Amino acid sequence: MSDSRTNGVGRLAKMPSSRVGKWLVLGFWLVIMALAASPAGKLNDSLNNDATSWLPAAAESTQVVKQLEAFQSKNEFPAVVVYERASGLTPADVAAVQGQVKAFEALANVKSGVVGPIPSADKQALQLIVPVDAGPDGWQALGETVKQMRAAGADRPAGLSMHVTGPVGQAADSSEAFAGLDGKLLYSAMAVVIVILLITYRSPVLWLVPVVSAVVALFVAQAVIYFLADGGALTVNAQSSGILTVIVFGAGTDYALLLVARYREELRRHEDRHEAMAFALHRAGPAILASGSTVIAGMLCLLVASMSSTKGLGPVAAIGIAVGLLVMLTLLPALLVIVGRWVFWPVRPTFGSVDGTTTGFWSKVGARIARAPRRTWVVTAAALAVAALGILQLNAVGLQNKDSFYNKPESVVGEEILARHFPAGAGSPVLVIAAADQVQAVKTALAPVSGISAVSEPVTRGDRALIQATLADAPDSEAAVATVDRIRDVVHAVPGADAIAGGNTATRADTERASATDNLRIIPLILGVVLLILILLLRAITAPLILVATVVLSFGAALGLSALAFQHLFGFAGTDSSFPLFVFVFLVALGIDYNIFLMTRVHEEARVVGTRRGALMGLAATGGVITSAGLVLAGTFAVLATLPIVAFAEIGFAVALGVLLDTLIVRSVLVTALNLDVGPRMWWPSSLWKNEVSGTLGAEAGVSPAEAGAVASGAAEAQGQQAPEAPETPERISTTPR
């Protein structure tokens, strides 16, 4: 590839697109993949799913978990085994359950000291409280223990039902729902991407190149994260591991689509495919890099979260995006120039052929918007604002266990039986730890607290003592949370006790409050970071402010419509307390990609033909690929609904809906209309604004006559005018072999 033909193209753009560089890049990634294969497969083994990897680090309930190690393992949880015979228990039932206590205690992860059998007042049910130590594998290991408990309890009188519930039963059901998570998400996301790429490219082979590149990015990202997690520099749990798959595959394929679209465009202008790729990387690369950098910066904002699970997701997702960017800007272009133009078959972009985007669907959409841009953006913004009013019905206070699954797992059935026959809080007490010399005063203070049905005798270890308080209400109810607040008020007031209260209900309360704090802290931070990046990228103030406003409006509409769908279409009881933040992060950090790609193209065209004409050209050139990219990202997030967990389904639905809104309405209609209405003022106070106002466009752009002719030609075609013939220079006509 002649340097004279690629003047102005940076060295980084030339490297993967040159005749020698493409093979060096391919060889580099083959070596990296060989090194990454083994550690990537070990990532699941390094997941940290113990309680402290999810809880707010500074919360009182987390401090209880840490201090609880003096009394029991931090990974010890109670399993509540409930037996029921509606017609009344028989002596044989009681004898059988008593015999099963020893069978349970013989299991590997079960601790000695099973409590029960405890009969219900109506003599129709029995319960055992079985202490289970999950060990270093955390809650995911509890599924196997529950299977063993069910097998050990299978030998019982006919008609006597048995269910494992409580924290261990709930964790086992969650573990089953998460089983094979990475595989499910990977194959589902891959299937969605392949279908959309087949439709987009109309080629039976082209889809392989982006998909192979995305798989490489995912494996390398998993390997990097494994090394950091194994070395203790990073905490990774099942949630962040699962979302990593979706983000890398979705965002990586998006970047691939954007680059392939520009490459196909340049193939019509350059006979040499290496030359075409160099120009494609030079022109599209900065926008892709800016988009990825925005996502990385947005994800790193999660490091200020108080929730450990949210904080851990930030660097995991940022690493995934960074690796995806590197792969899509090096390996993908190298593969494309290696395979040649035939990979686009049967619609090959031949040299000198007409680019259909200038007269295609999005060109026609732009022409319609241009007739009344102000009315278009006002009506569109008003419609999105009305949709955002649905937020008033958003119930983001957490989901009770019975509402957390599509179906009704065994732990939920067991909860219902417990609620019919025993105090609702049995098996999930509030844990109060206090100074040993003041523990009797703490116990006395607890006794009259409303919402407590029983208080245990203190257990002392060294200078600290543990008291368990049984709740009268279901442990995942708002009434139980209110009781925990009352408990904390009274035990904190005991002089010298240094008392703290934790347990499952306290964890729920602390999680809800930490999530609310994170929402208020992180959302403005991300907006500020995104705004700063846009200002640096576009070298303007007006356009970044408008773009951020449109993204916030899009987020509000997506959240509002999702809230209405959850309540009136799907019948969900509410959403997880972290739902608004996760949706905001994914929609703003990922959704801003499309605005960046559109606006950098508009900025590029506006330097030669002006903002209004450049807006139409930018929409016509990027509309198809951005729509395809949006469908890919929406589809990959929608696969979260393949998990039988309501919280994941809600995130997947809301993000998918938001991406579609942003792609089809906000970016294509709202932003384009604003570009046309605001005009040159979009670039205030940059030199582009000054040049357009003064009528000196093109001088500061530094474009060649051939490029100016090509841009003017495309603009004229988009406007339905006769295009001037572009001058023939080596940049448009090349005799170099392909």
XYZ file of C-alpha atoms in Angstrom:
738
model
C 0.000 0.000 0.000
C 1.594 3.223 -1.173
C 2.174 5.877 1.464
C 1.291 8.539 -1.145
C -2.211 7.149 -1.322
C -2.660 7.059 2.445
C -1.378 10.487 3.430
C -3.135 11.619 6.570
C -3.762 8.040 7.689
C -2.152 7.298 11.030
C 0.299 4.467 11.594
C -2.135 2.632 13.862
C -4.666 2.550 11.022
C -2.057 1.275 8.558
C -0.749 -1.535 10.764
C -3.633 -4.075 10.641
C -4.555 -3.100 7.073
C -1.138 -3.403 5.412
C 0.024 -6.445 3.474
C 2.555 -7.459 6.122
C 0.891 -5.963 9.184
C -2.314 -7.982 8.779
C -0.392 -11.255 9.185
C 1.548 -9.929 12.170
C -1.717 -8.894 13.848
C -3.297 -12.277 13.135
C -0.258 -14.088 14.508
C -0.290 -11.934 17.640
C -3.918 -12.769 18.412
C -3.430 -16.470 17.708
C -0.669 -16.519 20.334
C -2.841 -14.546 22.785
C -5.771 -16.935 22.260
C -3.541 -19.941 22.873
C -2.374 -18.382 26.142
C -5.879 -17.263 27.160
C -7.796 -20.486 26.526
C -6.918 -22.202 29.801
C -7.292 -19.247 32.234
C -10.542 -18.166 30.555
C -11.998 -21.596 31.337
C -11.004 -21.192 34.994
C -12.878 -17.923 35.566
C -15.902 -19.673 37.069
C -13.612 -21.368 39.585
C -12.375 -17.998 40.829
C -15.807 -16.430 41.355
C -16.328 -15.027 44.834
C -19.957 -15.573 45.771
C -19.707 -15.317 49.524
C -21.905 -12.794 51.273
C -19.356 -9.980 51.493
C -18.876 -9.931 47.709
C -22.477 -8.736 47.314
C -23.190 -6.606 50.396
C -22.500 -2.910 50.985
C -18.970 -2.900 52.404
C -19.653 -0.338 55.150
C -23.149 -1.517 56.080
C -23.993 -2.731 59.573
C -25.178 -6.076 58.206
C -21.783 -6.590 56.545
C -20.027 -5.879 59.842
C -22.217 -8.538 61.451
C -21.141 -11.043 58.784
C -17.492 -10.316 59.611
C -17.947 -10.512 63.379
C -20.065 -13.631 63.029
C -16.912 -15.578 62.166
C -16.155 -15.719 65.900
C -19.355 -17.743 66.347
C -19.633 -19.581 63.038
C -18.287 -19.549 59.483
C -19.148 -16.429 57.514
C -20.548 -18.795 54.898
C -22.816 -20.639 57.330
C -26.533 -20.262 56.618
C -29.636 -21.960 58.003
C -31.714 -24.366 55.948
C -35.294 -24.649 57.130
C -36.762 -28.075 56.395
C -40.536 -28.027 56.773
C -42.784 -31.090 56.812
C -46.565 -30.929 56.473
C -49.549 -33.278 56.729
C -52.768 -31.307 56.339
C -54.796 -33.996 58.111
C -52.551 -33.854 61.168
C -49.158 -35.329 62.045
C -48.878 -38.951 63.128
C -46.406 -40.507 65.594
C -44.759 -42.186 62.597
C -44.234 -38.772 60.993
C -42.509 -37.407 64.088
C -40.332 -40.516 64.443
C -39.295 -40.353 60.780
C -38.287 -36.703 61.037
C -36.335 -37.361 64.218
C -34.451 -40.100 62.386
C -33.607 -37.749 59.524
C -31.770 -35.348 61.828
C -28.815 -37.753 61.995
C -28.957 -38.269 58.229
C -28.698 -34.523 57.685
C -25.849 -34.100 60.168
C -23.906 -36.797 58.317
C -23.816 -34.694 55.132
C -20.484 -33.048 54.289
C -21.518 -29.370 54.506
C -24.017 -29.695 57.356
C -22.836 -28.616 60.791
C -23.843 -30.367 63.976
C -26.536 -28.775 66.092
C -29.698 -29.259 64.041
C -32.602 -27.626 65.866
C -35.885 -29.559 65.998
C -38.125 -31.109 65.038
C -40.290 -28.200 66.169
C -44.044 -28.919 65.934
C -46.526 -26.270 64.859
C -49.318 -25.192 67.174
C -51.928 -26.797 64.923
C -50.030 -30.142 64.906
C -49.963 -30.199 61.104
C -46.298 -29.334 60.455
C -42.773 -29.841 61.739
C -39.647 -27.846 61.048
C -35.920 -28.443 61.351
C -33.325 -25.667 61.311
C -30.203 -27.144 59.756
C -26.918 -25.134 59.821
C -25.086 -25.440 56.470
C -21.583 -24.189 55.707
C -21.316 -23.276 52.014
C -17.532 -23.111 52.202
C -15.351 -20.981 49.922
C -17.589 -21.575 46.884
C -20.347 -19.417 48.423
C -24.041 -19.752 47.724
C -23.516 -21.613 44.443
C -22.316 -24.650 46.407
C -25.563 -24.853 48.359
C -27.494 -26.377 45.462
C -25.642 -29.684 45.777
C -26.150 -29.723 49.566
C -29.905 -29.223 49.164
C -30.041 -32.080 46.649
C -28.351 -34.304 49.226
C -30.801 -33.177 51.913
C -33.762 -33.987 49.685
C -32.321 -37.430 49.010
C -31.695 -38.000 52.719
C -35.291 -36.994 53.499
C -36.893 -39.084 50.773
C -37.526 -42.009 53.133
C -40.577 -40.738 55.007
C -44.195 -41.809 55.485
C -46.501 -41.434 52.482
C -48.475 -38.191 52.487
C -45.910 -36.263 54.527
C -44.528 -33.476 52.334
C -41.010 -32.095 52.749
C -39.573 -28.808 51.467
C -36.195 -27.129 51.994
C -36.524 -23.369 52.376
C -34.936 -20.558 54.354
C -31.708 -18.885 53.195
C -30.167 -22.183 52.044
C -33.247 -23.228 50.090
C -33.457 -19.825 48.435
C -29.755 -19.926 47.540
C -30.154 -23.421 46.079
C -32.985 -22.251 43.831
C -30.904 -19.276 42.720
C -27.944 -21.569 42.087
C -30.107 -23.792 39.906
C -31.357 -20.761 37.988
C -27.769 -19.597 37.421
C -26.551 -23.073 36.422
C -24.751 -22.934 33.096
C -25.175 -19.160 33.061
C -22.132 -18.364 30.915
C -22.959 -21.060 28.383
C -26.624 -20.057 28.124
C -25.813 -16.395 27.668
C -22.943 -17.031 25.243
C -24.899 -19.344 22.948
C -28.070 -17.262 23.143
C -26.183 -14.038 22.431
C -24.272 -15.720 19.615
C -27.494 -16.970 18.029
C -29.073 -13.508 18.189
C -25.985 -11.856 16.725
C -25.691 -14.377 13.889
C -29.338 -13.946 12.871
C -29.102 -10.137 12.870
C -25.798 -10.162 10.998
C -27.238 -12.497 8.368
C -30.139 -10.098 7.870
C -27.871 -7.029 7.888
C -25.151 -8.253 5.572
C -27.249 -10.606 3.435
C -24.112 -12.722 3.210
C -23.794 -16.352 4.303
C -20.149 -15.916 5.369
C -19.466 -12.299 6.402
C -21.075 -12.769 9.831
C -18.305 -15.217 10.750
C -15.640 -12.492 10.906
C -17.344 -10.286 13.564
C -18.518 -13.325 15.538
C -15.046 -14.903 15.593
C -13.596 -11.543 16.672
C -16.222 -11.212 19.450
C -15.455 -14.730 20.721
C -11.745 -13.901 20.813
C -12.511 -10.702 22.746
C -14.654 -12.588 25.267
C -12.076 -15.313 25.900
C -9.203 -12.864 26.265
C -11.259 -10.639 28.583
C -12.162 -13.646 30.726
C -8.489 -14.618 30.923
C -7.407 -11.129 31.985
C -10.147 -10.972 34.604
C -9.251 -14.451 35.869
C -5.632 -13.438 36.500
C -6.744 -10.288 38.348
C -9.341 -12.189 40.389
C -6.946 -15.030 41.183
C -4.365 -12.503 42.333
C -6.865 -10.799 44.626
C -6.878 -7.521 42.681
C -10.489 -7.941 41.546
C -13.659 -9.431 43.013
C -15.819 -11.253 40.479
C -19.167 -12.871 41.264
C -21.796 -14.661 39.182
C -23.602 -11.426 38.352
C -20.590 -9.607 36.896
C -19.390 -12.751 35.098
C -22.754 -13.177 33.371
C -23.083 -9.524 32.383
C -19.512 -9.609 31.019
C -20.619 -12.089 28.347
C -23.510 -9.889 27.255
C -21.496 -6.660 27.215
C -18.477 -8.002 25.326
C -20.571 -9.795 22.739
C -23.071 -6.965 22.310
C -20.728 -3.979 22.366
C -17.968 -5.806 20.465
C -20.327 -6.732 17.642
C -21.572 -3.132 17.589
C -18.052 -1.848 17.011
C -17.575 -4.479 14.315
C -20.720 -3.353 12.517
C -19.612 0.267 12.556
C -16.172 -0.550 11.156
C -17.462 -2.975 8.497
C -19.979 -0.355 7.315
C -17.246 2.253 6.834
C -14.950 -0.330 5.208
C -17.664 -1.268 2.723
C -18.127 2.422 1.970
C -14.396 2.896 1.361
C -14.213 -0.216 -0.847
C -16.379 1.662 -3.349
C -13.823 4.506 -3.385
C -10.576 2.510 -3.390
C -9.586 -0.353 -5.634
C -7.036 -1.680 -3.151
C -8.793 -3.231 -0.154
C -5.778 -2.547 2.090
C -6.015 1.118 1.211
C -9.784 1.053 1.810
C -9.326 -0.454 5.278
C -6.667 2.102 6.196
C -9.072 4.935 5.384
C -11.960 3.138 7.123
C -9.926 2.774 10.313
C -8.679 6.343 10.076
C -12.204 7.756 9.744
C -14.291 5.377 11.841
C -11.619 4.390 14.368
C -11.702 7.625 16.420
C -15.499 7.423 16.775
C -15.326 3.755 17.818
C -12.505 4.527 20.244
C -14.454 7.454 21.702
C -17.547 5.271 22.056
C -15.628 2.525 23.828
C -13.826 5.030 26.035
C -17.176 6.467 27.088
C -18.417 3.030 28.091
C -15.196 2.269 29.965
C -15.334 5.591 31.816
C -19.002 5.048 32.653
C -18.337 1.563 34.002
C -15.398 2.747 36.090
C -17.737 5.239 37.753
C -19.245 2.188 39.474
C -16.090 2.001 41.593
C -17.561 4.675 43.865
C -20.599 2.467 44.603
C -21.183 1.326 48.156
C -22.678 -1.993 47.017
C -19.831 -4.483 46.618
C -21.588 -6.317 43.764
C -22.062 -3.029 41.870
C -18.508 -1.893 42.572
C -17.128 -5.210 41.323
C -19.103 -5.009 38.076
C -17.428 -1.725 37.059
C -13.846 -2.899 36.410
C -15.029 -6.270 35.047
C -17.181 -4.575 32.398
C -14.494 -1.949 31.688
C -11.899 -4.655 31.032
C -14.339 -6.452 28.747
C -14.987 -3.306 26.703
C -11.284 -2.412 26.544
C -10.352 -5.863 25.214
C -13.291 -5.756 22.806
C -12.111 -2.395 21.461
C -8.574 -3.666 20.971
C -9.766 -6.764 19.119
C -12.210 -4.907 16.891
C -9.647 -2.268 15.907
C -6.838 -4.756 15.169
C -7.918 -8.369 14.613
C -11.186 -7.577 12.827
C -9.632 -5.298 10.155
C -6.766 -7.755 9.676
C -9.202 -10.624 9.086
C -11.286 -8.547 6.676
C -8.343 -7.601 4.462
C -6.993 -11.155 4.601
C -10.234 -12.704 3.310
C -10.801 -10.021 0.656
C -13.930 -8.622 -0.971
C -15.457 -12.041 -1.672
C -16.558 -12.270 1.973
C -19.338 -9.750 1.153
C -20.807 -12.136 -1.460
C -23.392 -11.960 -2.951
C -23.514 -8.132 -2.520
C -19.869 -7.229 -3.101
C -18.950 -3.517 -2.816
C -17.021 -3.132 -6.090
C -14.738 -0.210 -6.847
C -16.655 2.716 -8.325
C -20.107 1.311 -7.521
C -22.832 3.565 -6.113
C -23.364 3.637 -2.378
C -27.070 2.977 -1.892
C -27.161 4.659 1.510
C -27.275 8.104 -0.084
C -30.696 7.368 -1.575
C -31.872 4.660 0.835
C -34.448 4.499 3.616
C -32.638 6.763 6.067
C -32.014 9.361 3.391
C -35.774 9.505 2.847
C -36.388 9.724 6.601
C -33.972 12.656 6.789
C -35.751 14.404 3.926
C -39.092 14.112 5.747
C -37.607 15.418 8.993
C -36.055 18.348 7.087
C -39.520 19.604 6.122
C -40.354 20.565 9.719
C -37.396 19.851 12.044
C -38.603 21.957 14.984
C -42.051 20.426 15.036
C -40.463 16.981 14.716
C -38.158 17.281 17.697
C -40.735 19.022 19.901
C -43.358 16.309 19.276
C -40.797 13.512 19.682
C -39.414 14.947 22.914
C -42.929 15.455 24.287
C -43.855 11.831 23.505
C -40.728 10.553 25.259
C -41.434 12.796 28.250
C -44.959 11.395 28.523
C -43.546 7.850 28.395
C -41.145 8.789 31.190
C -44.106 9.516 33.484
C -44.427 5.751 33.885
C -41.514 6.010 36.332
C -44.112 7.053 38.888
C -45.254 3.419 38.905
C -41.752 1.997 39.302
C -41.514 -0.031 42.507
C -37.745 -0.358 42.972
C -37.713 -1.478 46.608
C -36.466 -5.019 46.058
C -38.179 -8.300 45.300
C -39.332 -10.780 47.881
C -38.179 -14.357 47.353
C -41.643 -15.427 46.180
C -41.545 -12.759 43.462
C -37.965 -13.394 42.302
C -38.641 -16.306 39.937
C -40.909 -16.911 36.969
C -42.078 -20.171 38.476
C -42.648 -21.252 42.074
C -39.505 -23.085 43.243
C -39.386 -25.330 46.282
C -38.108 -22.637 48.635
C -41.179 -20.488 47.881
C -43.542 -23.438 48.454
C -41.755 -24.082 51.743
C -42.118 -20.428 52.745
C -45.863 -20.606 52.183
C -46.137 -23.718 54.359
C -44.059 -22.073 57.099
C -46.267 -18.983 56.991
C -49.371 -21.161 57.502
C -48.055 -22.980 60.562
C -45.165 -21.070 62.207
C -44.035 -17.518 62.983
C -43.175 -16.026 59.609
C -39.598 -15.160 60.588
C -38.649 -18.634 61.777
C -35.345 -19.812 60.314
C -34.118 -16.335 59.377
C -33.570 -14.463 62.637
C -32.093 -11.043 63.229
C -28.529 -11.482 64.516
C -27.470 -9.053 67.225
C -23.807 -8.995 68.292
C -22.849 -6.976 71.357
C -20.198 -6.640 74.059
C -20.325 -9.700 76.295
C -20.479 -7.657 79.510
C -23.577 -5.799 78.304
C -25.386 -8.632 76.528
C -28.058 -9.083 79.216
C -28.947 -5.394 78.949
C -29.219 -5.808 75.173
C -31.474 -8.841 75.599
C -33.681 -6.927 78.005
C -33.939 -4.038 75.528
C -34.911 -6.441 72.719
C -37.722 -8.210 74.541
C -40.421 -5.511 74.215
C -39.636 -4.535 70.604
C -42.732 -4.784 68.440
C -42.366 -7.349 65.629
C -40.204 -9.826 67.585
C -41.779 -13.184 68.479
C -38.837 -14.675 70.417
C -35.348 -13.830 71.695
C -32.695 -16.537 72.156
C -30.258 -16.949 75.007
C -26.926 -15.214 74.325
C -23.924 -17.177 73.077
C -20.576 -15.707 74.155
C -17.228 -15.968 72.365
C -14.484 -13.954 73.989
C -15.590 -10.363 74.528
C -18.548 -10.542 72.081
C -21.933 -12.209 72.422
C -24.592 -13.235 69.886
C -28.370 -13.010 70.321
C -30.896 -14.246 67.769
C -34.279 -12.514 67.528
C -37.084 -14.286 65.630
C -39.285 -11.974 63.584
C -43.070 -12.108 63.617
C -43.247 -11.145 59.935
C -41.794 -12.743 56.818
C -38.079 -11.880 56.756
C -38.237 -10.352 53.247
C -41.237 -8.121 54.002
C -41.297 -4.371 54.596
C -42.769 -5.002 58.047
C -39.694 -7.063 58.939
C -37.415 -4.261 57.681
C -39.259 -1.828 59.955
C -38.702 -4.226 62.867
C -34.960 -4.329 62.142
C -34.881 -0.534 62.303
C -36.562 -0.645 65.712
C -34.120 -3.319 66.875
C -31.161 -1.205 65.820
C -32.551 1.840 67.587
C -32.861 0.041 70.928
C -29.591 -1.920 70.850
C -27.589 1.122 69.747
C -28.979 2.958 72.754
C -27.573 0.435 75.278
C -24.512 2.167 76.841
C -21.209 0.391 76.253
C -22.785 -2.483 74.299
C -21.358 -1.527 70.915
C -24.241 -3.582 69.522
C -24.925 -4.182 65.812
C -27.804 -6.001 64.104
C -27.619 -8.054 60.924
C -29.070 -11.118 59.238
C -31.041 -11.559 56.027
C -33.654 -8.901 56.739
C -31.042 -6.371 57.818
C -29.077 -7.137 54.659
C -32.190 -6.451 52.584
C -32.671 -3.088 54.305
C -29.015 -2.094 53.951
C -28.989 -3.154 50.299
C -32.037 -1.045 49.450
C -30.581 2.006 51.149
C -27.131 1.554 49.653
C -28.641 1.203 46.190
C -30.636 4.411 46.668
C -27.457 6.216 47.722
C -25.568 4.793 44.751
C -28.280 6.046 42.400
C -27.889 9.598 43.697
C -24.097 9.445 43.650
C -23.262 7.554 40.447
C -25.889 8.762 37.962
C -24.737 12.430 38.061
C -21.096 11.277 37.978
C -21.639 9.238 34.803
C -23.492 12.123 33.169
C -20.586 14.430 33.958
C -18.019 11.994 32.570
C -20.018 11.415 29.373
C -20.492 15.157 28.907
C -16.759 15.797 29.312
C -15.857 13.117 26.747
C -18.355 14.530 24.254
C -16.971 18.044 24.734
C -13.432 16.811 24.076
C -14.534 14.722 21.098
C -16.711 17.309 19.347
C -14.754 20.337 20.603
C -18.044 22.061 21.325
C -20.422 22.707 24.213
C -23.870 22.993 22.636
C -23.920 19.577 20.929
C -22.689 17.626 23.999
C -25.310 19.270 26.235
C -28.063 18.449 23.740
C -26.859 14.866 23.279
C -26.712 14.212 27.034
C -30.207 15.658 27.404
C -31.538 13.325 24.679
C -29.913 10.301 26.316
C -31.433 11.177 29.703
C -34.827 11.586 28.028
C -34.373 8.212 26.337
C -33.466 6.609 29.681
C -36.525 8.130 31.344
C -38.826 6.891 28.586
C -37.320 3.393 28.718
C -37.671 3.247 32.498
C -41.228 4.583 32.392
C -42.403 2.178 29.691
C -40.641 -0.700 31.458
C -42.375 0.103 34.737
C -45.758 0.039 32.986
C -44.892 -3.244 31.250
C -43.704 -4.870 34.475
C -46.875 -3.950 36.317
C -49.561 -4.328 33.666
C -48.092 -6.753 31.105
C -45.835 -9.151 32.977
C -47.365 -8.836 36.441
C -44.029 -8.428 38.249
C -44.321 -7.345 41.875
C -41.540 -4.766 41.603
C -37.879 -4.442 40.678
C -34.578 -4.958 42.386
C -33.329 -1.875 44.218
C -30.272 -1.647 41.930
C -32.419 -1.829 38.774
C -32.517 1.936 37.957
C -28.744 2.298 38.285
C -27.898 -0.741 36.156
C -30.315 0.318 33.424
C -28.930 3.862 33.496
C -25.326 2.687 33.263
C -25.997 0.357 30.353
C -28.264 2.741 28.459
C -26.197 5.888 28.886
C -22.749 4.318 28.590
C -23.698 1.997 25.725
C -26.478 4.069 24.151
C -24.268 7.131 23.779
C -22.263 5.070 21.275
C -24.841 5.652 18.573
C -24.971 9.391 19.148
C -21.177 9.524 19.048
C -20.999 7.617 15.787
C -23.743 9.731 14.213
C -22.406 13.055 15.441
C -18.778 12.398 14.512
C -19.975 11.592 10.997
C -22.133 14.740 10.924
C -19.148 16.715 12.211
C -16.954 15.224 9.460
C -19.450 16.106 6.734
C -20.323 19.509 8.216
C -16.715 20.639 7.885
C -17.209 20.592 4.090
C -20.925 21.013 3.344
C -22.372 22.623 6.485
C -24.322 21.322 9.467
C -27.786 21.039 7.948
C -26.670 19.169 4.856
C -24.123 17.246 6.933
C -26.905 16.119 9.303
C -28.803 14.537 6.403
C -25.655 12.944 5.033
C -24.663 11.616 8.448
C -28.086 10.052 8.969
C -28.121 8.543 5.475
C -24.621 7.077 5.876
C -24.959 5.728 9.415
C -28.681 5.048 9.782
C -28.614 1.457 8.553
C -25.538 0.333 10.453
C -26.546 2.053 13.691
C -29.979 0.435 13.487
C -28.341 -2.957 12.991
C -25.972 -2.280 15.890
C -28.906 -1.326 18.088
C -30.731 -4.523 17.197
C -27.624 -6.541 18.080
C -27.182 -4.844 21.451
C -30.904 -5.055 22.250
C -30.946 -8.701 21.246
C -27.940 -9.625 23.374
C -29.413 -7.950 26.460
C -32.768 -9.566 25.775
C -31.145 -12.997 26.212
C -30.960 -12.219 29.937
C -34.642 -13.157 29.904
C -33.604 -16.763 29.230
C -32.740 -16.965 32.935
C -35.728 -17.774 35.178
C -34.870 -14.808 37.416
C -37.097 -11.757 37.392
C -34.327 -9.241 38.200
C -32.247 -10.281 35.182
C -35.293 -10.359 32.909
C -36.198 -6.830 33.992
C -32.713 -5.480 33.273
C -32.631 -7.240 29.911
C -36.076 -5.954 28.910
C -35.456 -2.361 29.993
C -32.025 -2.100 28.354
C -33.253 -3.739 25.133
C -36.242 -1.383 25.022
C -34.052 1.631 25.774
C -31.537 0.724 23.074
C -34.330 0.357 20.504
C -35.813 3.713 21.543
C -32.411 5.339 21.322
C -31.596 3.745 17.971
C -34.900 4.130 16.145
C -36.320 7.317 17.642
C -33.844 9.363 19.654
C -30.823 9.115 17.357
C -32.596 8.942 13.998
C -35.438 11.395 14.597
C -34.808 13.555 17.659
C -31.066 14.213 17.213
C -31.352 14.681 13.448
C -34.214 17.162 13.881
C -32.197 19.063 16.496
C -29.184 19.155 14.154
C -31.343 20.623 11.409
C -33.064 23.138 13.682
C -30.084 24.305 15.734
C -27.761 24.281 12.720
C -24.222 25.679 13.045
C -24.831 26.608 16.685
C -24.480 22.878 17.516
C -20.701 23.359 17.274
C -20.428 26.517 19.395
C -17.815 27.737 20.289
C -15.538 25.605 18.054
C -13.783 26.707 14.867
C -16.375 24.782 12.834
C -19.096 27.074 14.180
C -16.996 30.132 13.349
C -16.160 28.905 9.836
C -19.729 27.953 9.023
C -21.072 31.278 10.228
C -18.377 33.157 8.283
C -18.825 31.040 5.145
C -15.267 29.622 5.083
C -16.098 25.920 5.344
C -13.528 23.471 4.007
C -10.502 25.661 4.636
C -9.880 24.358 8.138
C -11.039 20.855 7.317
C -7.867 19.965 5.505
C -9.671 17.780 2.951
C -8.399 17.098 -0.536
C -10.306 18.258 -3.631
C -11.237 14.636 -4.320
C -12.740 14.192 -0.851
C -14.593 17.471 -1.139
C -15.975 16.368 -4.500
C -17.059 13.017 -3.100
C -18.760 14.628 -0.108
C -20.516 17.205 -2.267
C -21.617 14.446 -4.614
C -23.150 12.444 -1.777
C -24.857 15.494 -0.346
C -26.326 16.443 -3.684
C -27.642 12.916 -4.239
C -29.224 12.940 -0.794
C -30.972 16.174 -1.741
C -32.065 14.777 -5.121
C -29.808 17.185 -7.083
C -27.383 16.577 -9.949
C -24.044 15.804 -8.382
C -20.882 17.411 -9.701
C -18.298 14.974 -10.973
C -15.475 14.481 -8.526
C -11.953 14.987 -9.810
C -10.003 11.857 -10.567
C -7.055 11.548 -8.231
C -5.122 8.563 -6.896
C -7.287 8.654 -3.780
C -10.392 7.728 -5.781
C -8.882 5.714 -8.647
C -6.091 3.277 -7.992
C -4.302 0.792 -10.178
C -2.862 -1.083 -7.237
C -3.905 -4.754 -7.264
C -6.610 -5.712 -4.758
